[in-house]
Short mmCIF file of C-alpha atoms in Angstrom, two decimals:
data_model
loop_
_atom_site.label_atom_id
_atom_site.label_comp_id
_atom_site.label_asym_id
_atom_site.label_seq_id
_atom_site.Cartn_x
_atom_site.Cartn_y
_atom_site.Cartn_z
CA MET A 28 -5.01 5.27 -25.32
CA LYS A 29 -3.40 2.81 -22.94
CA LYS A 30 0.17 1.67 -23.43
CA SER A 31 1.40 -1.74 -22.29
CA LEU A 32 4.36 -1.46 -19.92
CA GLY A 33 4.95 -5.15 -19.25
CA PRO A 34 4.77 -7.19 -16.05
CA ASN A 35 6.30 -4.92 -13.43
CA THR A 36 5.66 -3.16 -10.13
CA LEU A 37 4.30 0.18 -11.36
CA ALA A 38 1.25 0.29 -9.05
CA GLN A 39 0.46 3.51 -7.16
CA PRO A 40 0.50 4.65 -4.41
CA ALA A 41 3.27 2.78 -2.58
CA PRO A 42 4.08 3.52 1.06
CA VAL A 43 7.45 4.57 2.46
CA TRP A 44 7.72 2.58 5.64
CA ALA A 45 10.74 2.19 7.90
CA VAL A 46 10.76 -1.44 8.98
CA GLY A 47 12.37 -1.64 12.40
CA SER A 48 13.91 -4.77 13.86
CA TYR A 49 16.68 -5.91 16.14
CA ASP A 50 19.43 -7.69 14.28
CA GLU A 51 20.87 -11.02 15.33
CA GLU A 52 23.17 -9.26 17.81
CA GLY A 53 20.34 -7.15 19.22
CA LYS A 54 21.34 -3.91 17.51
CA PRO A 55 18.40 -1.76 16.35
CA ASN A 56 18.09 -1.47 12.59
CA ALA A 57 15.65 0.01 10.12
CA MET A 58 15.22 -0.32 6.38
CA ILE A 59 12.79 1.27 3.96
CA ALA A 60 10.08 -0.84 2.38
CA ALA A 61 7.75 0.38 -0.36
CA TRP A 62 6.39 -3.10 -1.00
CA GLY A 63 3.70 -3.46 1.63
CA GLY A 64 0.19 -2.62 2.73
CA ILE A 65 -2.60 -3.46 5.13
CA CYS A 66 -3.88 -6.97 4.47
CA GLY A 67 -6.60 -7.68 7.03
CA SER A 68 -8.94 -6.06 9.54
CA ASP A 69 -9.51 -8.75 12.16
CA PRO A 70 -6.93 -9.56 13.22
CA ALA A 71 -5.44 -6.29 12.02
CA CYS A 72 -2.42 -7.16 9.89
CA LEU A 73 -0.12 -5.81 7.24
CA THR A 74 2.54 -7.03 4.84
CA VAL A 75 6.05 -5.89 4.14
CA SER A 76 8.28 -7.68 1.65
CA VAL A 77 12.01 -8.03 2.23
CA ARG A 78 14.75 -9.73 0.23
CA PRO A 79 16.31 -12.64 2.14
CA GLY A 80 19.80 -11.16 1.77
CA ARG A 81 18.86 -8.02 3.67
CA HIS A 82 20.17 -7.47 7.17
CA THR A 83 16.58 -6.86 8.30
CA PHE A 84 15.50 -10.28 7.10
CA ALA A 85 17.61 -12.26 9.57
CA GLY A 86 16.57 -9.98 12.41
CA ILE A 87 12.88 -10.41 11.79
CA MET A 88 13.25 -14.16 11.40
CA LYS A 89 15.14 -14.38 14.70
CA HIS A 90 12.93 -12.13 16.81
CA ARG A 91 9.61 -12.83 15.03
CA ALA A 92 8.69 -9.17 15.29
CA PHE A 93 9.02 -5.85 13.46
CA THR A 94 7.63 -2.34 13.50
CA VAL A 95 6.53 -0.01 10.73
CA SER A 96 7.35 3.66 11.28
CA VAL A 97 5.51 5.78 8.72
CA CYS A 98 8.06 8.14 7.13
CA PRO A 99 6.97 11.79 7.13
CA ALA A 100 7.75 14.25 4.34
CA PRO A 101 9.93 16.54 6.52
CA LEU A 102 12.28 13.59 7.16
CA ALA A 103 12.52 12.38 3.56
CA ALA A 104 16.32 12.53 3.52
CA GLU A 105 16.58 10.42 6.66
CA ALA A 106 14.04 7.94 5.28
CA ASP A 107 15.84 7.73 1.96
CA TYR A 108 19.13 7.02 3.69
CA LEU A 109 17.57 4.09 5.54
CA GLY A 110 17.03 2.55 2.10
CA MET A 111 20.49 3.29 0.71
CA VAL A 112 22.83 1.45 3.06
CA SER A 113 22.85 -1.82 4.99
CA GLY A 114 22.68 -2.16 8.74
CA LYS A 115 25.38 -4.81 8.33
CA LYS A 116 27.89 -2.04 7.66
CA THR A 117 26.73 0.92 9.68
CA ASP A 118 24.41 2.11 12.43
CA LYS A 119 21.77 3.97 10.46
CA PHE A 120 20.22 5.44 13.59
CA ALA A 121 23.55 6.95 14.65
CA ASP A 122 24.28 8.18 11.12
CA THR A 123 21.01 10.08 10.81
CA GLY A 124 20.43 11.09 14.41
CA LEU A 125 17.15 9.17 14.49
CA THR A 126 16.24 7.56 17.81
CA PRO A 127 15.41 3.86 18.18
CA VAL A 128 12.80 3.15 20.85
CA LYS A 129 12.04 -0.38 22.01
CA SER A 130 8.39 -1.24 21.46
CA ASP A 131 6.46 -1.97 24.65
CA CYS A 132 4.56 -4.83 23.00
CA VAL A 133 6.81 -6.53 20.43
CA ASN A 134 10.52 -7.26 20.36
CA ALA A 135 11.49 -4.61 17.83
CA PRO A 136 12.47 -0.93 17.80
CA TYR A 137 10.66 1.95 16.11
CA VAL A 138 11.78 5.39 14.94
CA ASP A 139 10.80 7.92 17.60
CA GLU A 140 10.88 10.93 15.27
CA PHE A 141 8.35 9.36 12.88
CA PRO A 142 4.75 10.24 13.81
CA LEU A 143 2.86 6.98 13.24
CA ILE A 144 4.04 3.55 14.36
CA ILE A 145 2.61 0.07 13.80
CA GLU A 146 3.99 -2.73 15.99
CA CYS A 147 3.75 -6.26 14.63
CA GLU A 148 4.43 -9.84 15.54
CA LEU A 149 5.44 -12.01 12.63
CA ARG A 150 2.46 -14.15 11.72
CA GLU A 151 3.66 -15.84 8.56
CA THR A 152 6.08 -15.69 5.68
CA VAL A 153 5.23 -16.19 2.01
CA ASP A 154 8.03 -16.95 -0.43
CA LEU A 155 7.52 -14.88 -3.59
CA GLY A 156 10.74 -15.27 -5.55
CA VAL A 157 13.25 -12.52 -4.86
CA HIS A 158 11.16 -11.21 -1.97
CA VAL A 159 9.73 -12.90 1.08
CA MET A 160 6.47 -11.33 2.22
CA PHE A 161 6.15 -10.95 5.96
CA VAL A 162 2.61 -10.88 7.31
CA GLY A 163 2.62 -9.03 10.61
CA GLU A 164 -0.19 -9.17 13.13
CA ILE A 165 -0.61 -5.67 14.53
CA ARG A 166 -0.32 -5.48 18.32
CA ASP A 167 -0.57 -1.73 18.68
CA VAL A 168 -0.58 1.51 16.71
CA LYS A 169 0.98 4.61 18.24
CA CYS A 170 0.66 8.15 16.96
CA ASP A 171 1.94 11.54 18.04
CA GLU A 172 -0.93 13.06 19.96
CA ASP A 173 -0.76 16.37 18.09
CA LYS A 174 -1.36 14.55 14.79
CA LEU A 175 -4.68 12.99 15.73
CA VAL A 176 -8.20 14.05 14.77
CA ASP A 177 -10.68 13.63 17.63
CA GLY A 178 -7.90 12.09 19.69
CA LYS A 179 -8.00 8.82 17.78
CA HIS A 180 -7.70 9.21 13.98
CA PRO A 181 -4.23 9.86 12.51
CA ASP A 182 -4.56 12.95 10.29
CA PRO A 183 -2.76 12.50 6.96
CA GLU A 184 -2.42 16.26 6.53
CA LYS A 185 -0.41 16.42 9.75
CA ILE A 186 1.42 13.10 9.43
CA LEU A 187 2.36 13.91 5.81
CA PRO A 188 3.26 10.31 4.95
CA LEU A 189 5.72 9.90 2.12
CA ILE A 190 4.38 8.18 -0.97
CA PHE A 191 6.75 6.41 -3.32
CA SER A 192 6.18 6.37 -7.05
CA PRO A 193 7.72 3.26 -8.59
CA GLY A 194 8.96 4.21 -12.05
CA THR A 195 9.75 7.87 -11.43
CA ARG A 196 11.31 6.88 -8.06
CA ALA A 197 10.04 10.13 -6.59
CA TYR A 198 8.72 10.76 -3.11
CA HIS A 199 5.54 12.76 -2.84
CA THR A 200 3.32 13.41 0.10
CA VAL A 201 -0.45 13.61 0.44
CA GLY A 202 -2.26 16.57 -1.03
CA GLN A 203 -5.57 18.10 -0.05
CA GLN A 204 -8.60 16.03 0.80
CA VAL A 205 -10.55 15.18 -2.35
CA ALA A 206 -13.67 13.56 -0.90
CA LYS A 207 -15.06 11.67 2.07
CA GLY A 208 -15.17 7.90 1.83
CA PHE A 209 -18.57 6.19 1.97
CA ASP A 210 -20.07 9.55 1.05
CA ALA A 211 -18.90 10.86 -2.34
CA GLY A 212 -20.48 7.86 -4.08
CA ARG A 213 -23.96 8.46 -2.70
CA LYS A 214 -24.98 10.34 -5.81
CA TYR A 215 -25.08 7.04 -7.66
CA LEU A 216 -27.24 5.26 -5.10
CA LYS A 217 -30.67 4.46 -6.45
CA LYS A 218 -33.40 6.33 -4.67
CA ASP A 219 -36.08 3.65 -5.06
CA MET B 14 4.22 12.24 22.95
CA LYS B 15 2.87 9.09 21.35
CA LYS B 16 -0.59 7.81 22.17
CA SER B 17 -1.50 4.12 21.97
CA LEU B 18 -4.45 3.51 19.64
CA GLY B 19 -4.71 -0.26 19.97
CA PRO B 20 -4.31 -3.05 17.43
CA ASN B 21 -6.00 -1.72 14.32
CA THR B 22 -5.47 -0.84 10.66
CA LEU B 23 -4.42 2.81 10.94
CA ALA B 24 -1.38 2.58 8.66
CA GLN B 25 -0.83 5.23 5.98
CA PRO B 26 -0.95 5.60 3.02
CA ALA B 27 -3.52 3.08 1.78
CA PRO B 28 -4.36 2.73 -1.91
CA VAL B 29 -7.79 3.07 -3.50
CA TRP B 30 -7.85 0.29 -6.04
CA ALA B 31 -10.79 -0.93 -8.08
CA VAL B 32 -10.48 -4.71 -8.14
CA GLY B 33 -12.02 -5.96 -11.38
CA SER B 34 -13.27 -9.49 -11.92
CA TYR B 35 -15.90 -11.44 -13.80
CA ASP B 36 -18.51 -12.90 -11.50
CA GLU B 37 -19.65 -16.51 -11.60
CA GLU B 38 -22.05 -15.68 -14.45
CA GLY B 39 -19.39 -13.78 -16.39
CA LYS B 40 -20.70 -10.29 -15.58
CA PRO B 41 -17.98 -7.66 -15.08
CA ASN B 42 -17.75 -6.36 -11.54
CA ALA B 43 -15.46 -4.04 -9.57
CA MET B 44 -15.05 -3.33 -5.88
CA ILE B 45 -12.80 -0.95 -4.00
CA ALA B 46 -9.93 -2.31 -1.95
CA ALA B 47 -7.74 -0.23 0.32
CA TRP B 48 -6.11 -3.28 1.86
CA GLY B 49 -3.37 -4.06 -0.62
CA GLY B 50 0.08 -3.27 -1.93
CA ILE B 51 2.94 -4.45 -4.05
CA CYS B 52 4.53 -7.54 -2.51
CA GLY B 53 7.32 -8.67 -4.81
CA SER B 54 9.56 -7.58 -7.69
CA ASP B 55 10.39 -10.80 -9.52
CA PRO B 56 7.89 -12.09 -10.29
CA ALA B 57 6.10 -8.76 -9.98
CA CYS B 58 3.17 -9.29 -7.67
CA LEU B 59 0.72 -7.50 -5.43
CA THR B 60 -1.84 -8.27 -2.77
CA VAL B 61 -5.47 -7.29 -2.35
CA SER B 62 -7.56 -8.54 0.54
CA VAL B 63 -11.24 -9.37 0.14
CA ARG B 64 -13.84 -10.70 2.56
CA PRO B 65 -15.11 -14.15 1.51
CA GLY B 66 -18.73 -12.93 1.51
CA ARG B 67 -18.04 -10.34 -1.16
CA HIS B 68 -19.34 -10.87 -4.69
CA THR B 69 -15.82 -10.27 -5.98
CA PHE B 70 -14.47 -13.15 -3.92
CA ALA B 71 -16.35 -15.88 -5.76
CA GLY B 72 -15.50 -14.36 -9.12
CA ILE B 73 -11.77 -14.27 -8.45
CA MET B 74 -11.82 -17.80 -7.08
CA LYS B 75 -13.62 -19.07 -10.18
CA HIS B 76 -11.61 -17.24 -12.83
CA ARG B 77 -8.27 -17.15 -10.97
CA ALA B 78 -7.67 -13.62 -12.21
CA PHE B 79 -8.30 -9.98 -11.31
CA THR B 80 -7.24 -6.50 -12.30
CA VAL B 81 -6.37 -3.44 -10.26
CA SER B 82 -7.51 -0.12 -11.76
CA VAL B 83 -5.90 2.75 -9.87
CA CYS B 84 -8.67 5.21 -8.94
CA PRO B 85 -7.89 8.81 -9.93
CA ALA B 86 -8.94 11.85 -7.90
CA PRO B 87 -11.27 13.27 -10.56
CA LEU B 88 -13.34 10.06 -10.37
CA ALA B 89 -13.52 9.84 -6.58
CA ALA B 90 -17.32 9.65 -6.53
CA GLU B 91 -17.36 6.77 -8.98
CA ALA B 92 -14.63 4.98 -7.03
CA ASP B 93 -16.43 5.51 -3.74
CA TYR B 94 -19.64 4.07 -5.18
CA LEU B 95 -17.79 0.91 -6.20
CA GLY B 96 -17.16 0.40 -2.49
CA MET B 97 -20.69 1.16 -1.32
CA VAL B 98 -22.84 -1.45 -3.04
CA SER B 99 -22.54 -5.10 -4.04
CA GLY B 100 -22.30 -6.39 -7.58
CA LYS B 101 -24.74 -9.06 -6.44
CA LYS B 102 -27.50 -6.45 -6.49
CA THR B 103 -26.59 -4.03 -9.25
CA ASP B 104 -24.35 -3.44 -12.24
CA LYS B 105 -21.91 -0.89 -10.87
CA PHE B 106 -20.45 -0.17 -14.30
CA ALA B 107 -23.89 0.71 -15.69
CA ASP B 108 -24.76 2.76 -12.60
CA THR B 109 -21.68 4.95 -12.85
CA GLY B 110 -21.14 5.01 -16.60
CA LEU B 111 -17.71 3.46 -16.20
CA THR B 112 -16.63 1.10 -18.98
CA PRO B 113 -15.47 -2.49 -18.37
CA VAL B 114 -12.77 -3.65 -20.78
CA LYS B 115 -11.68 -7.27 -20.95
CA SER B 116 -7.99 -7.64 -20.25
CA ASP B 117 -5.98 -9.01 -23.15
CA CYS B 118 -3.85 -11.13 -20.85
CA VAL B 119 -5.96 -12.30 -17.89
CA ASN B 120 -9.60 -13.31 -17.57
CA ALA B 121 -10.83 -10.18 -15.83
CA PRO B 122 -12.13 -6.72 -16.76
CA TYR B 123 -10.61 -3.35 -15.92
CA VAL B 124 -12.03 0.18 -15.70
CA ASP B 125 -11.24 1.97 -18.94
CA GLU B 126 -11.62 5.48 -17.48
CA PHE B 127 -8.99 4.83 -14.80
CA PRO B 128 -5.49 5.73 -15.96
CA LEU B 129 -3.31 2.93 -14.58
CA ILE B 130 -4.17 -0.77 -14.74
CA ILE B 131 -2.44 -3.83 -13.30
CA GLU B 132 -3.54 -7.21 -14.64
CA CYS B 133 -3.00 -10.23 -12.40
CA GLU B 134 -3.36 -13.96 -12.32
CA LEU B 135 -4.23 -15.35 -8.93
CA ARG B 136 -1.08 -16.91 -7.51
CA GLU B 137 -2.15 -17.79 -4.00
CA THR B 138 -4.61 -17.11 -1.23
CA VAL B 139 -3.75 -16.54 2.42
CA ASP B 140 -6.51 -16.86 5.02
CA LEU B 141 -6.22 -13.98 7.51
CA GLY B 142 -9.41 -14.13 9.54
CA VAL B 143 -12.15 -11.89 8.17
CA HIS B 144 -10.15 -11.22 5.02
CA VAL B 145 -8.54 -13.52 2.50
CA MET B 146 -5.42 -12.04 0.96
CA PHE B 147 -5.09 -12.64 -2.77
CA VAL B 148 -1.56 -12.61 -4.13
CA GLY B 149 -1.68 -11.71 -7.80
CA GLU B 150 1.15 -12.28 -10.23
CA ILE B 151 1.30 -9.26 -12.52
CA ARG B 152 1.02 -10.11 -16.23
CA ASP B 153 0.95 -6.58 -17.56
CA VAL B 154 0.64 -2.95 -16.53
CA LYS B 155 -1.17 -0.51 -18.81
CA CYS B 156 -1.18 3.26 -18.51
CA ASP B 157 -2.74 6.12 -20.43
CA GLU B 158 0.02 7.33 -22.75
CA ASP B 159 -0.46 10.97 -21.80
CA LYS B 160 0.24 10.15 -18.15
CA LEU B 161 3.72 8.70 -18.68
CA VAL B 162 7.11 10.29 -18.07
CA ASP B 163 9.65 9.35 -20.76
CA GLY B 164 7.05 7.06 -22.30
CA LYS B 165 7.40 4.45 -19.57
CA HIS B 166 7.01 5.79 -16.02
CA PRO B 167 3.49 6.50 -14.72
CA ASP B 168 3.52 10.09 -13.42
CA PRO B 169 1.74 10.38 -10.07
CA GLU B 170 1.08 14.09 -10.64
CA LYS B 171 -0.92 13.20 -13.77
CA ILE B 172 -2.45 9.95 -12.55
CA LEU B 173 -3.50 11.60 -9.27
CA PRO B 174 -4.10 8.29 -7.46
CA LEU B 175 -6.54 8.43 -4.61
CA ILE B 176 -5.09 7.73 -1.20
CA PHE B 177 -7.30 6.44 1.58
CA SER B 178 -6.79 7.44 5.16
CA PRO B 179 -8.09 4.73 7.51
CA GLY B 180 -9.45 6.45 10.58
CA THR B 181 -10.54 9.74 9.04
CA ARG B 182 -11.96 7.76 6.07
CA ALA B 183 -10.95 10.58 3.77
CA TYR B 184 -9.65 10.39 0.25
CA HIS B 185 -6.67 12.51 -0.59
CA THR B 186 -4.48 12.55 -3.63
CA VAL B 187 -0.75 12.98 -4.06
CA GLY B 188 0.79 16.36 -3.44
CA GLN B 189 3.95 17.88 -4.82
CA GLN B 190 7.17 15.93 -5.13
CA VAL B 191 9.17 16.12 -1.90
CA ALA B 192 12.42 14.45 -2.91
CA LYS B 193 14.02 11.99 -5.29
CA GLY B 194 14.44 8.43 -4.06
CA PHE B 195 17.98 7.06 -3.77
CA ASP B 196 19.18 10.65 -3.80
CA ALA B 197 17.86 12.70 -0.86
CA GLY B 198 19.66 10.42 1.60
CA ARG B 199 23.10 10.94 0.07
CA LYS B 200 23.91 13.67 2.55
CA TYR B 201 24.30 11.01 5.21
CA LEU B 202 26.62 8.80 3.18
CA LYS B 203 30.07 8.71 4.68
CA LYS B 204 32.67 10.25 2.46
CA ASP B 205 35.55 8.05 3.50
#
């Protein structure tokens, strides 16, 4: 029996992405976004949504660039902190010991300790009420070499990306592989 | 050491969402989208990206509505099949035994066997090259009652949402809880 929960944001899974940008003074900053996802294959692009009052917002608007550093389970406390305080008031990199690295292809910093990085130029903004959705065009993806399969595919069981559960507000990580995509469904293909 | 992988869609985690719509003839259809995410809190909204050639595309454009049924790990084969064939050629609900249910608030069907449903009206479309991004305004969320915490929060450990890994093309599900959000980071808060 399904229960109606009203018009809210209880979709699953949500990512836990550190959105890196330089602020208006050029200081590296990062905030956590759970509202985001891939949105296109060619050009490769993704969305992250940010409230206009956030420190990150002005930085992205000024520099027209941001990074996404995928937060790994072993650094959940550091990731969580990036979502608790504002870069207006403190240097979150210094507070946590995380290391900002300037991207070699967009004008934004990423988190060196996080295993998987997506570097984006700002392509467009979409006003959606309390959030503005940034559409970023992906210029490069970088991954720790020891977390790749076949030297090119990021392995979720090594990256251990955090997954946010809106509602319970819990962080989980990925579990075991359940099936292969474009394979498990073959049993329903008609043989004729 | 980080390795450059080029401009592609290797972000993690990606959802496995069955996008439900009526086609131009009113037949219920569902396709799998991994390109999507929540994009705003007020109004609650989410994105899913669909190629214009897809059967689902014309249906959403005609009816200005769609649903997202969150695919659960025990139904990975059924979910995968929804992404393997076109609703132009077959009735994917009949093929898999899944049950289309008409939403009570938007003009689109959802998958009854999937535990968590998000019902959306089409708010806007954003052309992003090979994909068009649909922004849906969420009208209701429905969840199986036995998969709620405190009667209102969908429990990821019961819903077991599939998680797609671009690159390895594997489906995983959520693992154990790693930390509580807005809590794990407190250790870095300054005490003064």
